[in-house]
One Martini backbone bead per residue (centre of mass of N, CA, C, O) as a GRO file, in nm:
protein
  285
    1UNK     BB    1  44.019  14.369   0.280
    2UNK     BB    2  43.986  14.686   0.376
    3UNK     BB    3  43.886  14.948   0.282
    4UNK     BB    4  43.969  15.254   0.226
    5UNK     BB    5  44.009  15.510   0.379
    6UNK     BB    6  43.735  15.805   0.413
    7UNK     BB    7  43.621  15.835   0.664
    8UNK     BB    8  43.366  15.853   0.882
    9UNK     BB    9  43.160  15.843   0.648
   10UNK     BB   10  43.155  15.599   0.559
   11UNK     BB   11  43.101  15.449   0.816
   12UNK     BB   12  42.837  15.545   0.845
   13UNK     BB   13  42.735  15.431   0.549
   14UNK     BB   14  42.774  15.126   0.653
   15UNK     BB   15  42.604  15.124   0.896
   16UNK     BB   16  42.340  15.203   0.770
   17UNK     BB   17  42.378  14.944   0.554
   18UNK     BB   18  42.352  14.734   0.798
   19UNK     BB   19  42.050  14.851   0.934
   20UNK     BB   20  41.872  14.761   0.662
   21UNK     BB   21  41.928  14.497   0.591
   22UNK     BB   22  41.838  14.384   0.837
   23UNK     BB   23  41.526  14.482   0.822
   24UNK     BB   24  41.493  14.301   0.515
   25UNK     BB   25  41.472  14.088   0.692
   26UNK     BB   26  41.285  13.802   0.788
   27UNK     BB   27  41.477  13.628   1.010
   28UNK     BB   28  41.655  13.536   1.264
   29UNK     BB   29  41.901  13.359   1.410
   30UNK     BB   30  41.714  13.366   1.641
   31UNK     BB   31  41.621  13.038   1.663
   32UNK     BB   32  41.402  12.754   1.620
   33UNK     BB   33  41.389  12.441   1.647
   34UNK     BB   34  41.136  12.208   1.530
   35UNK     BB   35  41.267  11.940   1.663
   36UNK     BB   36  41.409  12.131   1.953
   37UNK     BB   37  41.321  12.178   2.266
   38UNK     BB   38  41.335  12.326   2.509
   39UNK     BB   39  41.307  12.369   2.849
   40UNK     BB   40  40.984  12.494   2.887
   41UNK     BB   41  40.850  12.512   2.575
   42UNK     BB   42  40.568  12.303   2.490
   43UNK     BB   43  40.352  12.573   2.491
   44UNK     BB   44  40.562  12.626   2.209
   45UNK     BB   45  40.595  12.778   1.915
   46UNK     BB   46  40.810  12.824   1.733
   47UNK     BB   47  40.759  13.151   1.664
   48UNK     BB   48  40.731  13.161   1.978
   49UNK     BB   49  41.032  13.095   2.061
   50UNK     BB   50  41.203  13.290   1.872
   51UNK     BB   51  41.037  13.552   2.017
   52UNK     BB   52  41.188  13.496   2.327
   53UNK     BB   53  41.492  13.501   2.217
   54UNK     BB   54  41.507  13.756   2.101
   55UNK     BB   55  41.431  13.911   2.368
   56UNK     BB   56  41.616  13.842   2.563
   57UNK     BB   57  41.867  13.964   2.406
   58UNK     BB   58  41.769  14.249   2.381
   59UNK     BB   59  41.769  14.281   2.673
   60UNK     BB   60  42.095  14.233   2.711
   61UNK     BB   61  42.194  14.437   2.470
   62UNK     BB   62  42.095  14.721   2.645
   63UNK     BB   63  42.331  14.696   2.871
   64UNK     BB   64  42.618  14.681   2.712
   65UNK     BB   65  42.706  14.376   2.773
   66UNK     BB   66  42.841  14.128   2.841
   67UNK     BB   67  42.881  13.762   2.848
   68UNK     BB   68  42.939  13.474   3.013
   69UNK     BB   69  42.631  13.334   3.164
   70UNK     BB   70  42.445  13.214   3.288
   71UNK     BB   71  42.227  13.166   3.599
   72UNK     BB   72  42.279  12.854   3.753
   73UNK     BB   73  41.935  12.731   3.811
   74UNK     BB   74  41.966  12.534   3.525
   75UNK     BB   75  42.081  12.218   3.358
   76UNK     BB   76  42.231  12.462   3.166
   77UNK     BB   77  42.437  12.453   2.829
   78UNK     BB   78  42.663  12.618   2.624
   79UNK     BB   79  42.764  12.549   2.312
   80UNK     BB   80  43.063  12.697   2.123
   81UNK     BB   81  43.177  12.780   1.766
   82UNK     BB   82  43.466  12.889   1.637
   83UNK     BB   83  43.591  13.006   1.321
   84UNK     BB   84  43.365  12.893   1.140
   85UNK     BB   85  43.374  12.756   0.834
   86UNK     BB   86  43.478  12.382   0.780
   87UNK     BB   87  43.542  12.036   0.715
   88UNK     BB   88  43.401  11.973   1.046
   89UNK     BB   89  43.082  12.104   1.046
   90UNK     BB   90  42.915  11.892   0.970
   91UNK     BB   91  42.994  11.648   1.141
   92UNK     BB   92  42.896  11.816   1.386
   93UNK     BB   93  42.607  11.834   1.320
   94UNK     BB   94  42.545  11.574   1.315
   95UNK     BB   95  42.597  11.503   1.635
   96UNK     BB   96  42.419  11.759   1.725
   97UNK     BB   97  42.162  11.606   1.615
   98UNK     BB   98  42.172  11.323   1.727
   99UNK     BB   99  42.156  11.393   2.048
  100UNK     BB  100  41.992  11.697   2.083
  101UNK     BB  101  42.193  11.929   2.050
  102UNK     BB  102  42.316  12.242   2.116
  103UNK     BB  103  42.420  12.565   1.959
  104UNK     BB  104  42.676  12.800   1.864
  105UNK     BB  105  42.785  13.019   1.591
  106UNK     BB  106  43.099  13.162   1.502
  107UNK     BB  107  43.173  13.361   1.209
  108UNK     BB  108  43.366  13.392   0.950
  109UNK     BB  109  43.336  13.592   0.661
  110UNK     BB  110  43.594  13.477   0.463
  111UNK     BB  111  43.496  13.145   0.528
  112UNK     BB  112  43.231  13.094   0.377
  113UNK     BB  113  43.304  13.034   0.063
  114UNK     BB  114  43.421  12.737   0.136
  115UNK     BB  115  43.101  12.672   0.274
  116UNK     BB  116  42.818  12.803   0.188
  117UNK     BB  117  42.591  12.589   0.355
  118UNK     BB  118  42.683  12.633   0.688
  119UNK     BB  119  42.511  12.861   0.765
  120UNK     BB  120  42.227  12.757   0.735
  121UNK     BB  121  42.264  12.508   0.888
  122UNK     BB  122  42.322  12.639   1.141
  123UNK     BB  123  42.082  12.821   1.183
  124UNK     BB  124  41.842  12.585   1.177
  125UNK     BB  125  41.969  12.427   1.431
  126UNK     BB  126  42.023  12.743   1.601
  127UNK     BB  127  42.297  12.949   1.628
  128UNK     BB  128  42.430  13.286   1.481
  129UNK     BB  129  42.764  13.490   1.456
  130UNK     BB  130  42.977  13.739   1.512
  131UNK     BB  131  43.353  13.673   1.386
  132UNK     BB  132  43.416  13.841   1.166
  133UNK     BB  133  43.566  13.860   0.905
  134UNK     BB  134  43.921  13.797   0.963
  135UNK     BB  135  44.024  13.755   1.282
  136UNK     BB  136  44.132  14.013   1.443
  137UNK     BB  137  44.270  14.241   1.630
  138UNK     BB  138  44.086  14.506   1.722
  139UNK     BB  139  44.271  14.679   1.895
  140UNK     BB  140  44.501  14.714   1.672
  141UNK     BB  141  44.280  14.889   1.531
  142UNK     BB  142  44.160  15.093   1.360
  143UNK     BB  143  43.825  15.208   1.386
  144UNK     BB  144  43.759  15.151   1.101
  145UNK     BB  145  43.837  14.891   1.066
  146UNK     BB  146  43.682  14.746   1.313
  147UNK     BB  147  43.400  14.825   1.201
  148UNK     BB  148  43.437  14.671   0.966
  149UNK     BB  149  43.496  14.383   1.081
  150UNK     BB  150  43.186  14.384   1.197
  151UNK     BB  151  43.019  14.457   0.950
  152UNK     BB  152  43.115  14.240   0.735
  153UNK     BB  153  43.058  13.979   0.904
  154UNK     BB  154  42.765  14.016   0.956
  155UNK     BB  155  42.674  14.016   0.690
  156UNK     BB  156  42.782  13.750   0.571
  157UNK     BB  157  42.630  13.605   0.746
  158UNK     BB  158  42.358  13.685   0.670
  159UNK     BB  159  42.351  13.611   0.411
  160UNK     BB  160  42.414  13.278   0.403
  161UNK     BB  161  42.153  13.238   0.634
  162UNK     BB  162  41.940  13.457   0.618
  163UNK     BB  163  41.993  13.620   0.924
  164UNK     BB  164  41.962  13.790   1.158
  165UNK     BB  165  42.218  13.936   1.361
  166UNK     BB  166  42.211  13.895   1.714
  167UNK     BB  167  42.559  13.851   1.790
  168UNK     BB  168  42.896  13.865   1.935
  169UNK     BB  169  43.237  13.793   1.904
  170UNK     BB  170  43.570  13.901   1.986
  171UNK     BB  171  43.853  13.782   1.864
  172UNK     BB  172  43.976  13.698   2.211
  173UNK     BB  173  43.801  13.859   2.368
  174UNK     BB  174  43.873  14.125   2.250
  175UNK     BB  175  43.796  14.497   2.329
  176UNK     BB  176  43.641  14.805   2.297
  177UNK     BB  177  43.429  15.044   2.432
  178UNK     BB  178  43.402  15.164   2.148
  179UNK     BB  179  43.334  14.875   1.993
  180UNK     BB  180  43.105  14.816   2.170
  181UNK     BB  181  42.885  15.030   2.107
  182UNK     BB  182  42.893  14.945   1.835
  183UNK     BB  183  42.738  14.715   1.879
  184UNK     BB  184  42.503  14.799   2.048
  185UNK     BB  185  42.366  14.972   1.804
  186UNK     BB  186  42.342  14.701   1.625
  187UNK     BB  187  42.192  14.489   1.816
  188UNK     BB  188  42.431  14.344   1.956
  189UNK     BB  189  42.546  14.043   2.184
  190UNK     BB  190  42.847  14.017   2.389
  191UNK     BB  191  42.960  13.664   2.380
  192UNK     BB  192  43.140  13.484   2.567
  193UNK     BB  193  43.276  13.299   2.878
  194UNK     BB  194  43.329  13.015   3.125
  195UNK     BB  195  43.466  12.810   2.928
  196UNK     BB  196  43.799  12.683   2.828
  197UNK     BB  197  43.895  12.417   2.632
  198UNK     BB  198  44.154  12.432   2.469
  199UNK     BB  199  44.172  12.376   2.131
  200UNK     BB  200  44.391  12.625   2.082
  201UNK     BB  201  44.597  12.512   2.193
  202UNK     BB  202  44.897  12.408   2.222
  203UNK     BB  203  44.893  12.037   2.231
  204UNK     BB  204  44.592  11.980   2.194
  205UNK     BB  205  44.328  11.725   2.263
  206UNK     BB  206  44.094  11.563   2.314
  207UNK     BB  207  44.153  11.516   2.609
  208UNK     BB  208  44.220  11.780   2.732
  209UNK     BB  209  43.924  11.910   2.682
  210UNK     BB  210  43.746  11.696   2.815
  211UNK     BB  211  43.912  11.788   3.107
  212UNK     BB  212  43.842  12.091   3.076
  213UNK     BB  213  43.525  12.082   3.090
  214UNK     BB  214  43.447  11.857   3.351
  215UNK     BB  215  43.618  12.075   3.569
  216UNK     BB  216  43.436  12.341   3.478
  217UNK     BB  217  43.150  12.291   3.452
  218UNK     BB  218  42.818  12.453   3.455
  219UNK     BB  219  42.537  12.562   3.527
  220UNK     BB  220  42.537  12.817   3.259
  221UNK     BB  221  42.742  12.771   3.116
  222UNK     BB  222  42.998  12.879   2.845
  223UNK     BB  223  43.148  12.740   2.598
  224UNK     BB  224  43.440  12.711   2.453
  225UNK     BB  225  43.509  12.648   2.038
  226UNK     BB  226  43.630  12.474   1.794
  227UNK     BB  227  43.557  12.356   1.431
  228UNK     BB  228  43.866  12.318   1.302
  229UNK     BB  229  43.952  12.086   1.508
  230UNK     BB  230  43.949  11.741   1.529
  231UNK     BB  231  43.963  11.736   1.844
  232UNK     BB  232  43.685  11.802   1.863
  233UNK     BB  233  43.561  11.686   1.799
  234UNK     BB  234  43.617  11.421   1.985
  235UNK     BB  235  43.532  11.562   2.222
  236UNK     BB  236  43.252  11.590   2.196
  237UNK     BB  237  43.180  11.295   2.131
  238UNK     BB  238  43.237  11.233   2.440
  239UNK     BB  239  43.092  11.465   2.611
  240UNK     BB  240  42.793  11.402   2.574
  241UNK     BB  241  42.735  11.171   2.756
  242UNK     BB  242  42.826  11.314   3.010
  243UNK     BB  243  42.603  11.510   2.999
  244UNK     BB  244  42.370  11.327   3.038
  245UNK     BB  245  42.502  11.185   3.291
  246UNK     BB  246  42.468  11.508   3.437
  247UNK     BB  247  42.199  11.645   3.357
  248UNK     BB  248  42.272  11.814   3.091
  249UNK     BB  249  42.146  12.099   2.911
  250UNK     BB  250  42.185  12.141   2.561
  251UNK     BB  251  42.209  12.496   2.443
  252UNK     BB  252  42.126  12.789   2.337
  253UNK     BB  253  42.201  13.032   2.415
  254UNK     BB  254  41.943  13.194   2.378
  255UNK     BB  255  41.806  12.954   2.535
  256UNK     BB  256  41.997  13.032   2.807
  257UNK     BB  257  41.860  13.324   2.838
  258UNK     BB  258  41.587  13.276   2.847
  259UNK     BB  259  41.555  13.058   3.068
  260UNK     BB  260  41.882  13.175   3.247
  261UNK     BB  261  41.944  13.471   3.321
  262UNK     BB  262  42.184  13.700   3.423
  263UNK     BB  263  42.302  13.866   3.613
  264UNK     BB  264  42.469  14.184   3.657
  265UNK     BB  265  42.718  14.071   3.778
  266UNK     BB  266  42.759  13.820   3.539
  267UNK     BB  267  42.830  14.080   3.365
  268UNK     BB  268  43.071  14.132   3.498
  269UNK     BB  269  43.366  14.212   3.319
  270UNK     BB  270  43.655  14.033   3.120
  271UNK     BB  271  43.966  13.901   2.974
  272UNK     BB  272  44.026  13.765   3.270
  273UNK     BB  273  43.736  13.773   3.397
  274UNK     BB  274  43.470  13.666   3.585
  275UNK     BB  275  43.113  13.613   3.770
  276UNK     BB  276  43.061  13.341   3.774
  277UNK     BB  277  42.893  13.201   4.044
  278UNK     BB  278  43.126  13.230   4.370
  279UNK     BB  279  43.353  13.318   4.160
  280UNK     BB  280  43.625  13.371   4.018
  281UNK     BB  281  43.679  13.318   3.645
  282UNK     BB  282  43.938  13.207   3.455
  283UNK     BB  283  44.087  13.188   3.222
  284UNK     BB  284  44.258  12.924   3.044
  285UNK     BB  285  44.452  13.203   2.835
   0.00000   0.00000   0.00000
């Protein structure tokens, strides 16, 4: 629970220590796997390759826009999953450690302790991003319980993973101007989705995931997916063959950023639909 409001200078004397915090960390969020190159980065080596990513986001991050999708000019998917770490999230890294593919995860801030050791192997993988402390709807809490909301699940994630996040999803895809503003001074990167897999949907299944995200993906897309239910495990296990089968390069957003970044165009958008592709789409739920 958000400690009692003491007035605005709380609130700021917690975000200058939280962007404090962030300076003495020494290695980002957004790094490379030593073990898996994305597409086009053979001449660089791993430290160059996180430092080309994490340039990628933070030009992106001074826009001040959220993102929606890649440029949709290389056959690259961002898959994402949010609201973990769960009972599932190790079983599912080994899956996409074995294939091979990229990923992103969005953590919720009160439930690291409960899994310990899955930030930093998440952070290893591929890359972590804050979605909050406790996962509430933003828009619906005063200024300051959602930037600490904000800002207590960065911290949370950083110390877990060892590395500073410049991502952030905010949960349910709601956020306001106001709090836009506030993770842009934060130099974070506020990341949306152009394909919702509905695995969070009432009455979900495997099947229905797969079916949902086969329909609607394309290069450039930004999956959103969650790591808490099993039949997600179980259908990204299905998806992954169908993407190799259509020769869809698995990579994380950073990676997908720096390799084939938005227009401004596709940049522009809310929680009802974005511009990726020829035309507007709209979420799924």
């Amino acid at each position: 629970m958000p400690p009692r409001r003491t007035g605005t200078h709380r609130v700021v004397r917690l975000l200058v220590s939280s962007l404090l915090a962030a300076l003495l960390v020494s290695a980002g969020s957004v790094r490379a796997n030593p073990l898996r190159r994305p597409v086009g980065s053979r001449l660089l080596n791993p430290s160059a390759l996180a430092a080309a990513q994490k340039r990628a986001v933070e030009r992106l991050a001074a826009l001040r826009l959220p993102v929606f999708c890649g440029g949709g000019r290389l056959p690259n998917v961002a898959l994402t999953f949010d609201d973990g770490p769960s009972p599932y999230t190790s079983s599912l890294l080994r899956l996409l450690r074995h294939s091979g593919a990229g990923a992103t995860f969005f953590l919720v801030g009160n439930r690291l302790a409960d899994w310990p050791d899955a930030a930093a192997s998440e952070a290893r993988f591929g890359s972590v991003g804050d979605h909050t402390w406790s996962h509430p709807r933003l828009p619906g809490l005063r200024y300051d319980g959602a930037a600490w909301e904000i800002v207590a699940g960065r911290r949370a994630v950083e110390a877990a993973s060892g590395h500073v996040v410049f991502l952030f999803r905010p949960p349910y895809g709601l956020a306001t101007p106001r709090l836009d503003r506030l993770v842009g001074r934060l130099g974070m990167l506020d990341v949306r989705w152009t394909v919702d897999a509905g695995d969070s949907l009432p009455g979900a299944t495997a099947r229905s995931v797969v079916r949902s995200v086969e329909g609607t993906v394309a290069p450039g897309s930004i999956v959103l997916l969650h790591d808490i239910h099993p039949w997600t495990l179980v259908a990204v296990r299905r998806l992954l063959p169908w993407f190799n089968r259509h020769g869809l390069q698995l990579v994380s957003v950073p990676e997908l950023l720096r390799l084939d970044p938005p227009t401004i165009r596709e940049q522009h958008g809310d929680a009802s639909g974005h511009h990726c592709g020829t035309r507007l789409t709209t979420r799924a739920r």
